[in-house]
Amino acid sequence: MSLFIIGHMGLFFYTKIGSIISIRDLPTTNIIEPFFRCFNHLIFE
């Protein structure tokens, strides 16, 4: 269970860093990021 949580924490930080880096380079990030926000919200809430 702890590995499950750590894995999703890593995914959360990876998507955050990735969105900050590529938000200005890839327009598709505007479509992908809300999906990851919803995904993380469902996991942590």
N, CA, C and O atoms as a Tripos MOL2 file, in Angstrom:
@<TRIPOS>MOLECULE
protein
  180   179    45     0     0
PROTEIN
NO_CHARGES

@<TRIPOS>ATOM
      1 N           0.8330   -1.2000    0.0000 N.3       1 MET1
      2 CA          0.0000    0.0000    0.0000 C.3       1 MET1
      3 C           0.8680    1.2490    0.0000 C.2       1 MET1
      4 O           0.5540    2.2200   -0.6880 O.2       1 MET1
      5 N           1.9550    1.2350    0.7640 N.am      2 SER2
      6 CA          2.8380    2.4040    0.8080 C.3       2 SER2
      7 C           3.4890    2.6410   -0.5520 C.2       2 SER2
      8 O           3.6690    3.7860   -0.9670 O.2       2 SER2
      9 N           3.8400    1.5590   -1.2420 N.am      3 LEU3
     10 CA          4.4270    1.7020   -2.5730 C.3       3 LEU3
     11 C           3.4070    2.2860   -3.5330 C.2       3 LEU3
     12 O           3.7610    3.0560   -4.4260 O.2       3 LEU3
     13 N           2.1410    1.9240   -3.3550 N.am      4 PHE4
     14 CA          1.0630    2.4580   -4.1800 C.3       4 PHE4
     15 C           0.9640    3.9740   -4.0130 C.2       4 PHE4
     16 O           0.8580    4.7130   -4.9910 O.2       4 PHE4
     17 N           1.0000    4.4260   -2.7510 N.am      5 ILE5
     18 CA          0.9040    5.8590   -2.4570 C.3       5 ILE5
     19 C           2.1390    6.5940   -2.9730 C.2       5 ILE5
     20 O           2.0220    7.6600   -3.5780 O.2       5 ILE5
     21 N           3.3240    6.0270   -2.7350 N.am      6 ILE6
     22 CA          4.5620    6.6570   -3.1890 C.3       6 ILE6
     23 C           4.5730    6.7650   -4.7130 C.2       6 ILE6
     24 O           5.0250    7.7680   -5.2660 O.2       6 ILE6
     25 N           4.0760    5.7350   -5.3830 N.am      7 GLY7
     26 CA          4.0190    5.7610   -6.8430 C.3       7 GLY7
     27 C           3.1630    6.9010   -7.3500 C.2       7 GLY7
     28 O           3.5240    7.5720   -8.3170 O.2       7 GLY7
     29 N           2.0200    7.1260   -6.7000 N.am      8 HIS8
     30 CA          1.1420    8.1960   -7.1430 C.3       8 HIS8
     31 C           1.6730    9.5620   -6.7380 C.2       8 HIS8
     32 O           1.4270   10.5520   -7.4270 O.2       8 HIS8
     33 N           2.3980    9.6240   -5.6270 N.am      9 MET9
     34 CA          3.0440   10.8810   -5.2630 C.3       9 MET9
     35 C           4.0900   11.2380   -6.3020 C.2       9 MET9
     36 O           4.2110   12.3970   -6.7010 O.2       9 MET9
     37 N           4.8470   10.2370   -6.7410 N.am     10 GLY10
     38 CA          5.8480   10.4670   -7.7810 C.3      10 GLY10
     39 C           5.1920   10.9100   -9.0750 C.2      10 GLY10
     40 O           5.6950   11.8020   -9.7580 O.2      10 GLY10
     41 N           4.0610   10.2830   -9.4160 N.am     11 LEU11
     42 CA          3.3270   10.6670  -10.6190 C.3      11 LEU11
     43 C           2.8330   12.0980  -10.4990 C.2      11 LEU11
     44 O           2.8740   12.8580  -11.4660 O.2      11 LEU11
     45 N           2.3640   12.4680   -9.3040 N.am     12 PHE12
     46 CA          1.8530   13.8110   -9.0630 C.3      12 PHE12
     47 C           2.9470   14.8560   -9.2760 C.2      12 PHE12
     48 O           2.7460   15.8310  -10.0010 O.2      12 PHE12
     49 N           4.1130   14.6500   -8.6400 N.am     13 PHE13
     50 CA          5.2010   15.6120   -8.7770 C.3      13 PHE13
     51 C           5.7630   15.6180  -10.1880 C.2      13 PHE13
     52 O           6.1630   16.6670  -10.6910 O.2      13 PHE13
     53 N           5.7980   14.4530  -10.8340 N.am     14 TYR14
     54 CA          6.2970   14.3710  -12.2090 C.3      14 TYR14
     55 C           5.4070   15.1690  -13.1510 C.2      14 TYR14
     56 O           5.9060   15.8930  -14.0130 O.2      14 TYR14
     57 N           4.0920   15.0430  -12.9940 N.am     15 THR15
     58 CA          3.1780   15.7750  -13.8640 C.3      15 THR15
     59 C           3.2360   17.2690  -13.5660 C.2      15 THR15
     60 O           3.1080   18.0860  -14.4780 O.2      15 THR15
     61 N           3.4280   17.6330  -12.2970 N.am     16 LYS16
     62 CA          3.5350   19.0440  -11.9480 C.3      16 LYS16
     63 C           4.7760   19.6630  -12.5910 C.2      16 LYS16
     64 O           4.6940   20.7230  -13.2120 O.2      16 LYS16
     65 N           5.9250   18.9980  -12.4400 N.am     17 ILE17
     66 CA          7.1620   19.4990  -13.0310 C.3      17 ILE17
     67 C           7.0480   19.5040  -14.5520 C.2      17 ILE17
     68 O           7.4610   20.4600  -15.2070 O.2      17 ILE17
     69 N           6.4870   18.4320  -15.1100 N.am     18 GLY18
     70 CA          6.3270   18.3400  -16.5590 C.3      18 GLY18
     71 C           5.4180   19.4320  -17.0930 C.2      18 GLY18
     72 O           5.6820   19.9890  -18.1580 O.2      18 GLY18
     73 N           4.3490   19.7480  -16.3670 N.am     19 SER19
     74 CA          3.4210   20.7670  -16.8340 C.3      19 SER19
     75 C           4.0640   22.1490  -16.7650 C.2      19 SER19
     76 O           3.8240   22.9920  -17.6290 O.2      19 SER19
     77 N           4.8820   22.3820  -15.7350 N.am     20 ILE20
     78 CA          5.5590   23.6720  -15.6060 C.3      20 ILE20
     79 C           6.5750   23.8550  -16.7320 C.2      20 ILE20
     80 O           6.7250   24.9510  -17.2720 O.2      20 ILE20
     81 N           7.2720   22.7710  -17.0800 N.am     21 ILE21
     82 CA          8.2940   22.8620  -18.1170 C.3      21 ILE21
     83 C           7.6740   22.9920  -19.5040 C.2      21 ILE21
     84 O           8.0950   23.8370  -20.2940 O.2      21 ILE21
     85 N           6.6730   22.1590  -19.8070 N.am     22 SER22
     86 CA          6.1790   22.0800  -21.1750 C.3      22 SER22
     87 C           4.8840   22.8510  -21.4130 C.2      22 SER22
     88 O           4.3070   22.7680  -22.4970 O.2      22 SER22
     89 N           4.4220   23.5980  -20.4150 N.am     23 ILE23
     90 CA          3.1850   24.3620  -20.5820 C.3      23 ILE23
     91 C           3.3540   25.4120  -21.6800 C.2      23 ILE23
     92 O           2.3910   25.7540  -22.3660 O.2      23 ILE23
     93 N           4.5610   25.9160  -21.8430 N.am     24 ARG24
     94 CA          4.8160   26.9490  -22.8540 C.3      24 ARG24
     95 C           5.2850   26.3490  -24.1740 C.2      24 ARG24
     96 O           5.3090   27.0340  -25.1960 O.2      24 ARG24
     97 N           5.6580   25.0660  -24.1530 N.am     25 ASP25
     98 CA          6.1650   24.4300  -25.3640 C.3      25 ASP25
     99 C           5.0940   23.6090  -26.0710 C.2      25 ASP25
    100 O           4.9990   23.6230  -27.2980 O.2      25 ASP25
    101 N           4.2810   22.8840  -25.2790 N.am     26 LEU26
    102 CA          3.2680   22.0130  -25.8690 C.3      26 LEU26
    103 C           1.8640   22.4840  -25.4950 C.2      26 LEU26
    104 O           1.4930   22.4530  -24.3210 O.2      26 LEU26
    105 N           1.0830   22.9210  -26.4820 N.am     27 PRO27
    106 CA         -0.2950   23.3770  -26.2090 C.3      27 PRO27
    107 C          -1.1670   22.2520  -25.6640 C.2      27 PRO27
    108 O          -2.1640   22.5090  -24.9880 O.2      27 PRO27
    109 N          -0.7930   20.9950  -25.9590 N.am     28 THR28
    110 CA         -1.5990   19.8580  -25.5190 C.3      28 THR28
    111 C          -1.5920   19.7200  -24.0010 C.2      28 THR28
    112 O          -2.4450   19.0340  -23.4390 O.2      28 THR28
    113 N          -0.6340   20.3660  -23.3300 N.am     29 THR29
    114 CA         -0.5610   20.2880  -21.8730 C.3      29 THR29
    115 C          -1.8130   20.8870  -21.2430 C.2      29 THR29
    116 O          -2.2290   20.4660  -20.1640 O.2      29 THR29
    117 N          -2.4170   21.8730  -21.9170 N.am     30 ASN30
    118 CA         -3.6370   22.4820  -21.4020 C.3      30 ASN30
    119 C          -4.7830   21.4860  -21.3570 C.2      30 ASN30
    120 O          -5.7100   21.6310  -20.5600 O.2      30 ASN30
    121 N          -4.7190   20.4750  -22.2140 N.am     31 ILE31
    122 CA         -5.7580   19.4460  -22.2310 C.3      31 ILE31
    123 C          -5.4160   18.3350  -21.2480 C.2      31 ILE31
    124 O          -6.3030   17.7790  -20.6010 O.2      31 ILE31
    125 N          -4.1290   18.0090  -21.1360 N.am     32 ILE32
    126 CA         -3.6960   16.8850  -20.3080 C.3      32 ILE32
    127 C          -3.7290   17.2250  -18.8190 C.2      32 ILE32
    128 O          -4.1370   16.3990  -18.0030 O.2      32 ILE32
    129 N          -3.3040   18.4310  -18.4650 N.am     33 GLU33
    130 CA         -3.1640   18.7760  -17.0450 C.3      33 GLU33
    131 C          -4.4680   18.6940  -16.2560 C.2      33 GLU33
    132 O          -4.4570   18.1540  -15.1490 O.2      33 GLU33
    133 N          -5.5980   19.2040  -16.7690 N.am     34 PRO34
    134 CA         -6.8590   19.0620  -16.0060 C.3      34 PRO34
    135 C          -7.2130   17.6120  -15.7290 C.2      34 PRO34
    136 O          -7.7880   17.2970  -14.6880 O.2      34 PRO34
    137 N          -6.8680   16.7180  -16.6680 N.am     35 PHE35
    138 CA         -7.1190   15.2870  -16.4690 C.3      35 PHE35
    139 C          -6.3100   14.7660  -15.2960 C.2      35 PHE35
    140 O          -6.8300   14.0260  -14.4610 O.2      35 PHE35
    141 N          -5.0260   15.1500  -15.2260 N.am     36 PHE36
    142 CA         -4.1800   14.6950  -14.1250 C.3      36 PHE36
    143 C          -4.6080   15.3220  -12.8010 C.2      36 PHE36
    144 O          -4.5090   14.6900  -11.7490 O.2      36 PHE36
    145 N          -5.0810   16.5630  -12.8540 N.am     37 ARG37
    146 CA         -5.5680   17.1860  -11.6180 C.3      37 ARG37
    147 C          -6.7680   16.4240  -11.0810 C.2      37 ARG37
    148 O          -6.8580   16.1610   -9.8820 O.2      37 ARG37
    149 N          -7.6960   16.0680  -11.9750 N.am     38 CYS38
    150 CA         -8.8750   15.3050  -11.5720 C.3      38 CYS38
    151 C          -8.4570   13.9330  -11.0680 C.2      38 CYS38
    152 O          -8.9850   13.4480  -10.0680 O.2      38 CYS38
    153 N          -7.5020   13.3020  -11.7650 N.am     39 PHE39
    154 CA         -7.0150   11.9770  -11.3980 C.3      39 PHE39
    155 C          -6.3990   11.9970  -10.0050 C.2      39 PHE39
    156 O          -6.7020   11.1350   -9.1800 O.2      39 PHE39
    157 N          -5.5400   12.9720   -9.7390 N.am     40 ASN40
    158 CA         -4.9010   13.0780   -8.4280 C.3      40 ASN40
    159 C          -5.9190   13.4420   -7.3460 C.2      40 ASN40
    160 O          -5.8140   12.9830   -6.2090 O.2      40 ASN40
    161 N          -6.9060   14.2700   -7.7070 N.am     41 HIS41
    162 CA         -7.9360   14.6570   -6.7440 C.3      41 HIS41
    163 C          -8.7380   13.4350   -6.3060 C.2      41 HIS41
    164 O          -9.0660   13.2950   -5.1280 O.2      41 HIS41
    165 N          -9.0500   12.5590   -7.2470 N.am     42 LEU42
    166 CA         -9.8060   11.3520   -6.9160 C.3      42 LEU42
    167 C          -8.9980   10.4190   -6.0270 C.2      42 LEU42
    168 O          -9.5710    9.7070   -5.2020 O.2      42 LEU42
    169 N          -7.6740   10.4100   -6.1810 N.am     43 ILE43
    170 CA         -6.8210    9.5210   -5.3930 C.3      43 ILE43
    171 C          -6.6270   10.0530   -3.9740 C.2      43 ILE43
    172 O          -6.7490    9.3070   -3.0020 O.2      43 ILE43
    173 N          -6.3240   11.3490   -3.8600 N.am     44 PHE44
    174 CA         -5.9510   11.8940   -2.5520 C.3      44 PHE44
    175 C          -7.1500   12.3450   -1.7260 C.2      44 PHE44
    176 O          -7.0410   12.4890   -0.5090 O.2      44 PHE44
    177 N          -8.2880   12.5690   -2.3720 N.am     45 GLU45
    178 CA         -9.4680   13.0340   -1.6190 C.3      45 GLU45
    179 C         -10.3510   11.8490   -1.2660 C.2      45 GLU45
    180 O         -11.3930   12.0220   -0.6330 O.2      45 GLU45
@<TRIPOS>BOND
     1     1     2 1
     2     2     3 1
     3     3     4 2
     4     3     5 am
     5     5     6 1
     6     6     7 1
     7     7     8 2
     8     7     9 am
     9     9    10 1
    10    10    11 1
    11    11    12 2
    12    11    13 am
    13    13    14 1
    14    14    15 1
    15    15    16 2
    16    15    17 am
    17    17    18 1
    18    18    19 1
    19    19    20 2
    20    19    21 am
    21    21    22 1
    22    22    23 1
    23    23    24 2
    24    23    25 am
    25    25    26 1
    26    26    27 1
    27    27    28 2
    28    27    29 am
    29    29    30 1
    30    30    31 1
    31    31    32 2
    32    31    33 am
    33    33    34 1
    34    34    35 1
    35    35    36 2
    36    35    37 am
    37    37    38 1
    38    38    39 1
    39    39    40 2
    40    39    41 am
    41    41    42 1
    42    42    43 1
    43    43    44 2
    44    43    45 am
    45    45    46 1
    46    46    47 1
    47    47    48 2
    48    47    49 am
    49    49    50 1
    50    50    51 1
    51    51    52 2
    52    51    53 am
    53    53    54 1
    54    54    55 1
    55    55    56 2
    56    55    57 am
    57    57    58 1
    58    58    59 1
    59    59    60 2
    60    59    61 am
    61    61    62 1
    62    62    63 1
    63    63    64 2
    64    63    65 am
    65    65    66 1
    66    66    67 1
    67    67    68 2
    68    67    69 am
    69    69    70 1
    70    70    71 1
    71    71    72 2
    72    71    73 am
    73    73    74 1
    74    74    75 1
    75    75    76 2
    76    75    77 am
    77    77    78 1
    78    78    79 1
    79    79    80 2
    80    79    81 am
    81    81    82 1
    82    82    83 1
    83    83    84 2
    84    83    85 am
    85    85    86 1
    86    86    87 1
    87    87    88 2
    88    87    89 am
    89    89    90 1
    90    90    91 1
    91    91    92 2
    92    91    93 am
    93    93    94 1
    94    94    95 1
    95    95    96 2
    96    95    97 am
    97    97    98 1
    98    98    99 1
    99    99   100 2
   100    99   101 am
   101   101   102 1
   102   102   103 1
   103   103   104 2
   104   103   105 am
   105   105   106 1
   106   106   107 1
   107   107   108 2
   108   107   109 am
   109   109   110 1
   110   110   111 1
   111   111   112 2
   112   111   113 am
   113   113   114 1
   114   114   115 1
   115   115   116 2
   116   115   117 am
   117   117   118 1
   118   118   119 1
   119   119   120 2
   120   119   121 am
   121   121   122 1
   122   122   123 1
   123   123   124 2
   124   123   125 am
   125   125   126 1
   126   126   127 1
   127   127   128 2
   128   127   129 am
   129   129   130 1
   130   130   131 1
   131   131   132 2
   132   131   133 am
   133   133   134 1
   134   134   135 1
   135   135   136 2
   136   135   137 am
   137   137   138 1
   138   138   139 1
   139   139   140 2
   140   139   141 am
   141   141   142 1
   142   142   143 1
   143   143   144 2
   144   143   145 am
   145   145   146 1
   146   146   147 1
   147   147   148 2
   148   147   149 am
   149   149   150 1
   150   150   151 1
   151   151   152 2
   152   151   153 am
   153   153   154 1
   154   154   155 1
   155   155   156 2
   156   155   157 am
   157   157   158 1
   158   158   159 1
   159   159   160 2
   160   159   161 am
   161   161   162 1
   162   162   163 1
   163   163   164 2
   164   163   165 am
   165   165   166 1
   166   166   167 1
   167   167   168 2
   168   167   169 am
   169   169   170 1
   170   170   171 1
   171   171   172 2
   172   171   173 am
   173   173   174 1
   174   174   175 1
   175   175   176 2
   176   175   177 am
   177   177   178 1
   178   178   179 1
   179   179   180 2
@<TRIPOS>SUBSTRUCTURE
     1 MET1         2 RESIDUE 1 A MET
     2 SER2         6 RESIDUE 1 A SER
     3 LEU3        10 RESIDUE 1 A LEU
     4 PHE4        14 RESIDUE 1 A PHE
     5 ILE5        18 RESIDUE 1 A ILE
     6 ILE6        22 RESIDUE 1 A ILE
     7 GLY7        26 RESIDUE 1 A GLY
     8 HIS8        30 RESIDUE 1 A HIS
     9 MET9        34 RESIDUE 1 A MET
    10 GLY10       38 RESIDUE 1 A GLY
    11 LEU11       42 RESIDUE 1 A LEU
    12 PHE12       46 RESIDUE 1 A PHE
    13 PHE13       50 RESIDUE 1 A PHE
    14 TYR14       54 RESIDUE 1 A TYR
    15 THR15       58 RESIDUE 1 A THR
    16 LYS16       62 RESIDUE 1 A LYS
    17 ILE17       66 RESIDUE 1 A ILE
    18 GLY18       70 RESIDUE 1 A GLY
    19 SER19       74 RESIDUE 1 A SER
    20 ILE20       78 RESIDUE 1 A ILE
    21 ILE21       82 RESIDUE 1 A ILE
    22 SER22       86 RESIDUE 1 A SER
    23 ILE23       90 RESIDUE 1 A ILE
    24 ARG24       94 RESIDUE 1 A ARG
    25 ASP25       98 RESIDUE 1 A ASP
    26 LEU26      102 RESIDUE 1 A LEU
    27 PRO27      106 RESIDUE 1 A PRO
    28 THR28      110 RESIDUE 1 A THR
    29 THR29      114 RESIDUE 1 A THR
    30 ASN30      118 RESIDUE 1 A ASN
    31 ILE31      122 RESIDUE 1 A ILE
    32 ILE32      126 RESIDUE 1 A ILE
    33 GLU33      130 RESIDUE 1 A GLU
    34 PRO34      134 RESIDUE 1 A PRO
    35 PHE35      138 RESIDUE 1 A PHE
    36 PHE36      142 RESIDUE 1 A PHE
    37 ARG37      146 RESIDUE 1 A ARG
    38 CYS38      150 RESIDUE 1 A CYS
    39 PHE39      154 RESIDUE 1 A PHE
    40 ASN40      158 RESIDUE 1 A ASN
    41 HIS41      162 RESIDUE 1 A HIS
    42 LEU42      166 RESIDUE 1 A LEU
    43 ILE43      170 RESIDUE 1 A ILE
    44 PHE44      174 RESIDUE 1 A PHE
    45 GLU45      178 RESIDUE 1 A GLU
